[in-house]
Amino acid sequence: MMRNRGEVLKISFSAFFADLGYQTAVVMFPLVFVIILGAPVWLYGVAEAVNYGLGSLIGFLGGLLGDVYGRKRIAVIGNAVITVVALLGFSRYWWEAWLIFLVGWWTRNLRTPPRRAMLSEVTEPGERSEAFGILHALDIAGAVLAITYTAVLLYLRFPIEYLLAVTAIPLVISTLILSMVNAGRARAGAGLGATGLRATHRFVWLIVLSTFFFGFSQYSFGFPVITTAEFTHEDYLAVVTYGMFLTASAVFGYVFGRLRINEYGGLAFLGYLLGSLASLGFALLAPLGVLGLYPMAFMLGMAVAATEVFEPTIISKLMPSESVGSGMGLLTFGRSVGVFLGNVIMGALYQLHYAYAYYFASASSLVAFTIVLAVIMRGSLTR
């Protein structure tokens, strides 16, 4: 029986309501920025590069600040400021839309590492896989519902400014729930600092390196959506591809957490290797249409679920308790930089041929698998 299931559920439902709100802004930002406000596509690419690239530094900073000033304090402040995205629909100029989304996205990154550290704080080491599985399942469930109600309201011609304004409701609920969590207070002597960074367990750096390479393969799911649209010539079938991915990610995030799988083996084989095979499948099976693309989308969702469960579980066990937030920040930093660079490279390769982009993603994920496999073969962490 989980020691503090109530606290785990508070953190997880806070994530559910947060995604129920801000994922609508994530979906709507390119529409508002490019289609409604007329910004050029190249500027949208620059905007997303800044959002994700520099946002990775904000995630690292959030982990450090949480360990020093209190994880709950930083997580609640960051979560509360995300609510600014509800104003996105009222933007009249592209720079206004960018600034609003940028503030919301960066504060989302700021609160993620301390929130993960709070989850590790209220659980025993043996409970963390299940806890992170619950967190990921409810997190993605919120995203699925956000995509669903956004699509329905757009179909019904609901005004975009009010559609986005509605997102303030679940975001406020999310912050209120997070504020009730009994964890995350400041501790004397917490944080990494220069000495702490040097003393951090060497395997933490290997996991950060592996998630950096997996970040190359965790491309924007817009690529498979575009591929599906190109091969099926039906936009609604392309949207379903994203639904397959999110559904698999939510379900298997919970399943992997419950199965008590060895974290290193789960990360290597169910995360990185499975992700490599999914990307390879997109390259080879796309001509089959939905028969080839939907199973690969489902498989990639499984792979991402495994990484979201096992990566933070491993970091929480390797880092000293007073520096777990900093470790989560390193994890966010490694993944975000990989995602940023990976999407840039994927876009360039896709211009040449769609398959080249997926081959690159598959190879990058295979490198991540090899790094963790090397850790496993050392034996010292799996005995």
CSV table of C-alpha atoms in Angstrom, one decimal:
chain,number,residue,atom,x,y,z
A,1,MET,CA,0.0,0.0,0.0
A,2,MET,CA,1.4,3.4,-1.0
A,3,ARG,CA,2.4,5.4,2.1
A,4,ASN,CA,0.9,8.8,1.0
A,5,ARG,CA,-1.4,7.9,-1.8
A,6,GLY,CA,-3.5,11.0,-1.0
A,7,GLU,CA,-0.6,13.3,-1.6
A,8,VAL,CA,0.4,11.5,-4.8
A,9,LEU,CA,-3.2,11.9,-6.1
A,10,LYS,CA,-3.2,15.6,-5.2
A,11,ILE,CA,0.0,16.2,-7.2
A,12,SER,CA,-1.3,14.0,-10.1
A,13,PHE,CA,-4.7,15.6,-10.3
A,14,SER,CA,-3.0,19.0,-10.2
A,15,ALA,CA,-1.1,17.9,-13.3
A,16,PHE,CA,-4.4,16.6,-14.9
A,17,PHE,CA,-6.1,20.0,-14.5
A,18,ALA,CA,-3.0,21.9,-15.6
A,19,ASP,CA,-2.9,19.9,-18.9
A,20,LEU,CA,-6.7,20.3,-19.2
A,21,GLY,CA,-6.0,24.0,-19.5
A,22,TYR,CA,-2.7,24.8,-21.1
A,23,GLN,CA,-2.7,22.1,-23.7
A,24,THR,CA,-5.5,24.0,-25.5
A,25,ALA,CA,-3.0,27.0,-25.7
A,26,VAL,CA,-0.3,24.6,-27.0
A,27,VAL,CA,-2.7,23.5,-29.8
A,28,MET,CA,-4.0,27.0,-30.5
A,29,PHE,CA,-0.8,29.0,-30.4
A,30,PRO,CA,0.3,28.2,-34.0
A,31,LEU,CA,-3.2,28.9,-35.3
A,32,VAL,CA,-3.4,32.3,-33.5
A,33,PHE,CA,0.2,33.2,-34.3
A,34,VAL,CA,0.2,32.3,-38.0
A,35,ILE,CA,-3.3,32.0,-39.3
A,36,ILE,CA,-5.1,34.7,-37.3
A,37,LEU,CA,-2.4,37.3,-36.7
A,38,GLY,CA,-0.5,36.7,-39.9
A,39,ALA,CA,3.0,36.0,-38.6
A,40,PRO,CA,5.2,34.2,-41.2
A,41,VAL,CA,5.9,30.5,-40.7
A,42,TRP,CA,9.7,31.1,-40.3
A,43,LEU,CA,9.0,33.4,-37.4
A,44,TYR,CA,6.8,30.7,-35.8
A,45,GLY,CA,9.8,28.4,-36.1
A,46,VAL,CA,12.0,31.0,-34.3
A,47,ALA,CA,9.3,31.5,-31.6
A,48,GLU,CA,9.1,27.7,-30.9
A,49,ALA,CA,12.9,27.5,-30.8
A,50,VAL,CA,13.0,30.2,-28.1
A,51,ASN,CA,10.0,28.7,-26.3
A,52,TYR,CA,11.5,25.2,-26.0
A,53,GLY,CA,15.2,26.0,-26.2
A,54,LEU,CA,15.6,28.7,-23.6
A,55,GLY,CA,12.7,27.1,-21.7
A,56,SER,CA,14.9,24.2,-20.9
A,57,LEU,CA,17.1,26.5,-18.9
A,58,ILE,CA,14.1,27.7,-16.9
A,59,GLY,CA,13.3,24.0,-16.1
A,60,PHE,CA,16.8,23.6,-14.7
A,61,LEU,CA,16.5,26.8,-12.7
A,62,GLY,CA,13.2,25.7,-11.3
A,63,GLY,CA,14.8,22.5,-9.9
A,64,LEU,CA,17.6,24.6,-8.2
A,65,LEU,CA,15.2,27.2,-6.8
A,66,GLY,CA,12.9,24.5,-5.5
A,67,ASP,CA,15.6,22.8,-3.5
A,68,VAL,CA,16.8,26.1,-2.0
A,69,TYR,CA,13.6,28.1,-1.5
A,70,GLY,CA,11.0,25.3,-1.2
A,71,ARG,CA,9.7,23.0,-3.9
A,72,LYS,CA,6.1,23.7,-3.1
A,73,ARG,CA,6.6,27.5,-3.2
A,74,ILE,CA,8.3,27.4,-6.6
A,75,ALA,CA,5.8,24.8,-8.0
A,76,VAL,CA,2.7,26.8,-6.9
A,77,ILE,CA,4.1,30.1,-8.2
A,78,GLY,CA,5.0,28.6,-11.6
A,79,ASN,CA,1.7,26.8,-11.9
A,80,ALA,CA,-0.3,29.9,-11.0
A,81,VAL,CA,1.5,32.0,-13.7
A,82,ILE,CA,0.7,29.5,-16.4
A,83,THR,CA,-2.9,30.9,-16.2
A,84,VAL,CA,-1.7,33.8,-18.3
A,85,VAL,CA,-2.2,31.6,-21.5
A,86,ALA,CA,-5.9,32.2,-21.0
A,87,LEU,CA,-5.3,35.7,-22.6
A,88,LEU,CA,-3.8,34.3,-25.8
A,89,GLY,CA,-7.0,34.6,-27.8
A,90,PHE,CA,-7.3,38.3,-27.0
A,91,SER,CA,-3.9,39.1,-28.7
A,92,ARG,CA,-4.0,41.7,-31.4
A,93,TYR,CA,-0.4,41.4,-32.6
A,94,TRP,CA,1.9,38.4,-33.1
A,95,TRP,CA,4.4,39.7,-30.5
A,96,GLU,CA,1.6,39.8,-27.9
A,97,ALA,CA,0.6,36.2,-28.6
A,98,TRP,CA,4.3,35.1,-28.4
A,99,LEU,CA,4.9,36.9,-25.2
A,100,ILE,CA,1.7,35.5,-23.5
A,101,PHE,CA,2.5,31.9,-24.6
A,102,LEU,CA,6.2,32.3,-23.7
A,103,VAL,CA,5.5,33.4,-20.2
A,104,GLY,CA,3.0,30.5,-19.7
A,105,TRP,CA,5.3,27.9,-21.2
A,106,TRP,CA,8.4,29.0,-19.3
A,107,THR,CA,6.6,29.0,-15.9
A,108,ARG,CA,5.2,25.5,-16.8
A,109,ASN,CA,8.9,24.4,-17.2
A,110,LEU,CA,9.8,26.2,-13.9
A,111,ARG,CA,7.3,24.2,-11.9
A,112,THR,CA,7.8,20.8,-13.4
A,113,PRO,CA,11.1,19.7,-11.6
A,114,PRO,CA,10.0,20.8,-8.1
A,115,ARG,CA,6.6,19.1,-8.6
A,116,ARG,CA,8.4,15.9,-9.5
A,117,ALA,CA,10.7,16.3,-6.5
A,118,MET,CA,7.6,16.8,-4.3
A,119,LEU,CA,6.3,13.4,-5.6
A,120,SER,CA,9.5,11.7,-4.7
A,121,GLU,CA,9.4,13.4,-1.3
A,122,VAL,CA,6.0,11.8,-0.4
A,123,THR,CA,6.9,8.3,-1.5
A,124,GLU,CA,9.3,5.5,-0.6
A,125,PRO,CA,11.8,4.5,-3.3
A,126,GLY,CA,9.9,1.3,-4.0
A,127,GLU,CA,6.7,3.3,-4.6
A,128,ARG,CA,8.0,5.8,-7.1
A,129,SER,CA,7.5,3.9,-10.3
A,130,GLU,CA,3.9,3.6,-9.5
A,131,ALA,CA,3.6,7.2,-8.3
A,132,PHE,CA,5.2,8.6,-11.5
A,133,GLY,CA,3.0,6.3,-13.5
A,134,ILE,CA,-0.1,7.7,-11.9
A,135,LEU,CA,1.2,11.3,-12.5
A,136,HIS,CA,1.9,10.6,-16.1
A,137,ALA,CA,-1.4,8.9,-16.8
A,138,LEU,CA,-3.5,11.7,-15.3
A,139,ASP,CA,-1.2,14.3,-16.9
A,140,ILE,CA,-1.8,12.9,-20.4
A,141,ALA,CA,-5.5,12.2,-19.7
A,142,GLY,CA,-5.9,15.9,-19.1
A,143,ALA,CA,-4.1,16.6,-22.5
A,144,VAL,CA,-6.5,14.1,-24.3
A,145,LEU,CA,-9.5,15.8,-22.9
A,146,ALA,CA,-8.1,19.3,-23.7
A,147,ILE,CA,-7.6,18.2,-27.4
A,148,THR,CA,-11.1,16.8,-27.4
A,149,TYR,CA,-13.0,19.8,-26.1
A,150,THR,CA,-10.9,22.1,-28.2
A,151,ALA,CA,-11.7,20.2,-31.4
A,152,VAL,CA,-15.4,20.1,-30.5
A,153,LEU,CA,-15.7,23.8,-29.7
A,154,LEU,CA,-13.8,24.7,-32.8
A,155,TYR,CA,-16.2,22.6,-34.9
A,156,LEU,CA,-19.1,24.4,-33.2
A,157,ARG,CA,-17.5,27.8,-34.2
A,158,PHE,CA,-17.1,28.8,-30.6
A,159,PRO,CA,-15.2,32.1,-30.5
A,160,ILE,CA,-11.4,31.4,-30.1
A,161,GLU,CA,-10.8,34.2,-27.5
A,162,TYR,CA,-13.5,32.7,-25.2
A,163,LEU,CA,-12.3,29.1,-25.9
A,164,LEU,CA,-8.9,30.1,-24.6
A,165,ALA,CA,-10.3,32.1,-21.7
A,166,VAL,CA,-12.1,29.0,-20.4
A,167,THR,CA,-8.7,27.4,-19.8
A,168,ALA,CA,-8.3,29.6,-16.8
A,169,ILE,CA,-10.8,27.5,-14.9
A,170,PRO,CA,-8.9,24.2,-14.9
A,171,LEU,CA,-5.6,26.0,-14.4
A,172,VAL,CA,-6.8,27.8,-11.2
A,173,ILE,CA,-8.2,24.4,-9.9
A,174,SER,CA,-4.8,22.9,-10.6
A,175,THR,CA,-3.0,25.5,-8.6
A,176,LEU,CA,-5.4,25.2,-5.7
A,177,ILE,CA,-4.9,21.4,-5.5
A,178,LEU,CA,-1.1,21.8,-5.7
A,179,SER,CA,-1.2,24.3,-2.9
A,180,MET,CA,-2.8,21.7,-0.6
A,181,VAL,CA,0.0,19.2,-1.0
A,182,ASN,CA,1.8,18.5,2.3
A,183,ALA,CA,5.3,18.5,0.9
A,184,GLY,CA,8.0,20.6,-0.6
A,185,ARG,CA,9.2,22.9,2.2
A,186,ALA,CA,12.6,24.5,2.1
A,187,ARG,CA,15.5,22.7,3.7
A,188,ALA,CA,18.7,24.1,5.1
A,189,GLY,CA,21.7,23.2,2.9
A,190,ALA,CA,19.6,22.1,0.0
A,191,GLY,CA,20.5,22.6,-3.7
A,192,LEU,CA,23.4,21.6,-5.9
A,193,GLY,CA,25.8,24.6,-6.1
A,194,ALA,CA,29.2,24.1,-7.7
A,195,THR,CA,30.3,21.5,-5.2
A,196,GLY,CA,27.0,19.6,-5.5
A,197,LEU,CA,27.2,19.5,-9.2
A,198,ARG,CA,30.7,17.9,-9.0
A,199,ALA,CA,29.5,15.5,-6.4
A,200,THR,CA,26.4,14.4,-8.3
A,201,HIS,CA,26.3,10.7,-8.9
A,202,ARG,CA,28.0,9.9,-12.2
A,203,PHE,CA,25.1,7.8,-13.3
A,204,VAL,CA,22.8,10.8,-13.1
A,205,TRP,CA,24.9,12.4,-15.8
A,206,LEU,CA,24.6,9.3,-17.9
A,207,ILE,CA,20.8,9.3,-17.6
A,208,VAL,CA,20.7,13.0,-18.5
A,209,LEU,CA,22.9,12.2,-21.5
A,210,SER,CA,20.6,9.4,-22.5
A,211,THR,CA,17.5,11.5,-22.2
A,212,PHE,CA,19.3,14.2,-24.3
A,213,PHE,CA,19.7,11.7,-27.2
A,214,PHE,CA,16.1,10.4,-26.7
A,215,GLY,CA,15.0,14.1,-26.9
A,216,PHE,CA,16.3,14.0,-30.5
A,217,SER,CA,13.8,11.3,-31.2
A,218,GLN,CA,10.9,12.8,-29.1
A,219,TYR,CA,10.0,15.1,-32.0
A,220,SER,CA,7.0,17.2,-32.2
A,221,PHE,CA,4.1,14.9,-32.9
A,222,GLY,CA,3.3,17.3,-35.7
A,223,PHE,CA,5.6,15.3,-37.9
A,224,PRO,CA,3.6,12.0,-37.7
A,225,VAL,CA,0.4,14.1,-38.1
A,226,ILE,CA,1.8,15.6,-41.3
A,227,THR,CA,3.0,12.2,-42.5
A,228,THR,CA,-0.5,10.7,-41.9
A,229,ALA,CA,-2.2,13.6,-43.7
A,230,GLU,CA,0.2,13.2,-46.7
A,231,PHE,CA,-0.4,9.5,-47.1
A,232,THR,CA,-4.2,9.4,-46.3
A,233,HIS,CA,-5.2,12.8,-47.7
A,234,GLU,CA,-7.6,13.1,-44.8
A,235,ASP,CA,-7.0,15.6,-42.0
A,236,TYR,CA,-9.3,13.9,-39.5
A,237,LEU,CA,-7.3,10.7,-39.9
A,238,ALA,CA,-4.2,12.7,-39.1
A,239,VAL,CA,-5.7,14.1,-35.9
A,240,VAL,CA,-6.6,10.5,-34.8
A,241,THR,CA,-2.9,9.7,-35.0
A,242,TYR,CA,-2.2,12.1,-32.2
A,243,GLY,CA,-5.1,10.6,-30.2
A,244,MET,CA,-3.6,7.1,-30.6
A,245,PHE,CA,-0.2,8.4,-29.3
A,246,LEU,CA,-1.8,10.2,-26.3
A,247,THR,CA,-4.0,7.3,-25.3
A,248,ALA,CA,-1.2,4.8,-25.3
A,249,SER,CA,1.0,7.2,-23.3
A,250,ALA,CA,-1.7,7.7,-20.7
A,251,VAL,CA,-2.6,4.0,-20.3
A,252,PHE,CA,0.9,2.6,-20.3
A,253,GLY,CA,2.2,5.3,-18.0
A,254,TYR,CA,-0.1,3.8,-15.3
A,255,VAL,CA,0.6,0.2,-16.3
A,256,PHE,CA,4.4,0.5,-16.3
A,257,GLY,CA,4.2,2.1,-12.8
A,258,ARG,CA,2.2,-0.8,-11.5
A,259,LEU,CA,4.2,-3.6,-12.9
A,260,ARG,CA,7.3,-3.1,-10.7
A,261,ILE,CA,9.7,-3.4,-13.6
A,262,ASN,CA,13.4,-2.8,-13.0
A,263,GLU,CA,13.7,0.9,-13.8
A,264,TYR,CA,16.9,0.6,-15.9
A,265,GLY,CA,15.6,-2.3,-18.0
A,266,GLY,CA,12.3,-0.6,-18.4
A,267,LEU,CA,13.9,2.7,-19.5
A,268,ALA,CA,16.3,0.9,-22.0
A,269,PHE,CA,13.9,-1.6,-23.6
A,270,LEU,CA,10.4,-0.2,-23.1
A,271,GLY,CA,11.5,3.4,-23.5
A,272,TYR,CA,14.5,4.0,-25.8
A,273,LEU,CA,14.5,0.8,-27.8
A,274,LEU,CA,10.8,0.8,-28.4
A,275,GLY,CA,11.0,4.5,-29.4
A,276,SER,CA,13.7,3.6,-31.9
A,277,LEU,CA,11.5,0.9,-33.4
A,278,ALA,CA,8.5,3.2,-33.6
A,279,SER,CA,10.5,5.9,-35.5
A,280,LEU,CA,11.9,3.3,-37.8
A,281,GLY,CA,8.3,2.1,-38.4
A,282,PHE,CA,7.2,5.6,-39.4
A,283,ALA,CA,9.9,5.6,-42.0
A,284,LEU,CA,9.2,2.2,-43.5
A,285,LEU,CA,5.4,1.7,-43.0
A,286,ALA,CA,4.0,5.1,-43.9
A,287,PRO,CA,3.1,4.0,-47.4
A,288,LEU,CA,0.6,1.6,-45.8
A,289,GLY,CA,-1.4,4.5,-44.5
A,290,VAL,CA,-3.2,4.1,-41.2
A,291,LEU,CA,-2.5,0.4,-41.1
A,292,GLY,CA,1.2,1.3,-40.7
A,293,LEU,CA,1.0,4.7,-39.0
A,294,TYR,CA,-1.5,4.1,-36.2
A,295,PRO,CA,0.4,1.1,-34.6
A,296,MET,CA,3.6,3.2,-34.7
A,297,ALA,CA,1.9,6.1,-33.0
A,298,PHE,CA,0.6,3.8,-30.4
A,299,MET,CA,4.1,2.3,-29.9
A,300,LEU,CA,5.7,5.7,-29.6
A,301,GLY,CA,3.1,6.6,-26.9
A,302,MET,CA,4.2,3.5,-25.0
A,303,ALA,CA,7.8,4.5,-25.3
A,304,VAL,CA,7.3,8.0,-24.1
A,305,ALA,CA,5.2,6.6,-21.2
A,306,ALA,CA,8.1,4.4,-20.1
A,307,THR,CA,10.6,7.3,-20.1
A,308,GLU,CA,8.2,9.5,-18.1
A,309,VAL,CA,7.9,6.8,-15.5
A,310,PHE,CA,11.4,5.4,-15.3
A,311,GLU,CA,13.6,8.5,-15.8
A,312,PRO,CA,12.4,10.5,-12.8
A,313,THR,CA,12.2,7.3,-10.7
A,314,ILE,CA,15.9,6.6,-11.4
A,315,ILE,CA,16.9,10.2,-10.7
A,316,SER,CA,15.0,10.3,-7.4
A,317,LYS,CA,16.9,7.3,-6.2
A,318,LEU,CA,20.3,8.5,-7.3
A,319,MET,CA,20.2,12.0,-6.0
A,320,PRO,CA,20.5,13.0,-2.3
A,321,SER,CA,17.0,13.8,-0.9
A,322,GLU,CA,17.9,17.5,-0.5
A,323,SER,CA,18.9,17.8,-4.1
A,324,VAL,CA,16.2,15.8,-5.9
A,325,GLY,CA,14.7,18.9,-7.4
A,326,SER,CA,18.0,19.9,-8.9
A,327,GLY,CA,18.3,16.4,-10.4
A,328,MET,CA,14.8,16.7,-11.9
A,329,GLY,CA,15.9,20.1,-13.3
A,330,LEU,CA,18.9,18.4,-15.0
A,331,LEU,CA,16.6,15.8,-16.5
A,332,THR,CA,14.3,18.5,-17.9
A,333,PHE,CA,17.3,20.4,-19.2
A,334,GLY,CA,18.7,17.4,-21.0
A,335,ARG,CA,15.4,16.4,-22.6
A,336,SER,CA,14.4,19.9,-23.6
A,337,VAL,CA,17.7,20.7,-25.3
A,338,GLY,CA,17.5,17.3,-27.2
A,339,VAL,CA,13.9,18.1,-28.2
A,340,PHE,CA,14.9,21.6,-29.4
A,341,LEU,CA,17.8,20.4,-31.5
A,342,GLY,CA,16.0,17.3,-32.6
A,343,ASN,CA,13.0,19.2,-34.0
A,344,VAL,CA,15.3,21.6,-35.9
A,345,ILE,CA,17.2,18.7,-37.5
A,346,MET,CA,14.0,16.7,-38.1
A,347,GLY,CA,12.5,19.7,-40.0
A,348,ALA,CA,15.6,20.0,-42.2
A,349,LEU,CA,15.7,16.3,-43.0
A,350,TYR,CA,12.0,16.1,-43.6
A,351,GLN,CA,12.4,18.8,-46.3
A,352,LEU,CA,14.6,16.3,-48.2
A,353,HIS,CA,12.6,13.2,-47.6
A,354,TYR,CA,10.2,12.2,-44.8
A,355,ALA,CA,12.0,8.9,-44.1
A,356,TYR,CA,15.3,10.6,-43.5
A,357,ALA,CA,13.8,12.5,-40.5
A,358,TYR,CA,12.5,9.3,-38.9
A,359,TYR,CA,15.8,7.4,-39.6
A,360,PHE,CA,17.6,10.1,-37.7
A,361,ALA,CA,15.2,9.9,-34.8
A,362,SER,CA,15.5,6.1,-34.7
A,363,ALA,CA,19.3,6.3,-34.6
A,364,SER,CA,19.3,8.9,-31.8
A,365,SER,CA,17.0,6.8,-29.7
A,366,LEU,CA,19.2,3.8,-30.3
A,367,VAL,CA,22.2,5.8,-28.9
A,368,ALA,CA,20.1,6.5,-25.7
A,369,PHE,CA,19.3,2.8,-25.4
A,370,THR,CA,23.0,1.9,-25.7
A,371,ILE,CA,24.0,4.4,-22.9
A,372,VAL,CA,21.5,2.9,-20.5
A,373,LEU,CA,22.4,-0.7,-21.6
A,374,ALA,CA,26.0,0.1,-20.7
A,375,VAL,CA,24.9,1.2,-17.2
A,376,ILE,CA,23.0,-2.1,-16.8
A,377,MET,CA,25.9,-4.2,-17.9
A,378,ARG,CA,28.1,-2.6,-15.2
A,379,GLY,CA,25.8,-4.4,-12.8
A,380,SER,CA,26.4,-2.2,-9.8
A,381,LEU,CA,23.0,-0.6,-9.9
A,382,THR,CA,20.9,-3.6,-10.7
A,383,ARG,CA,22.1,-6.1,-8.2
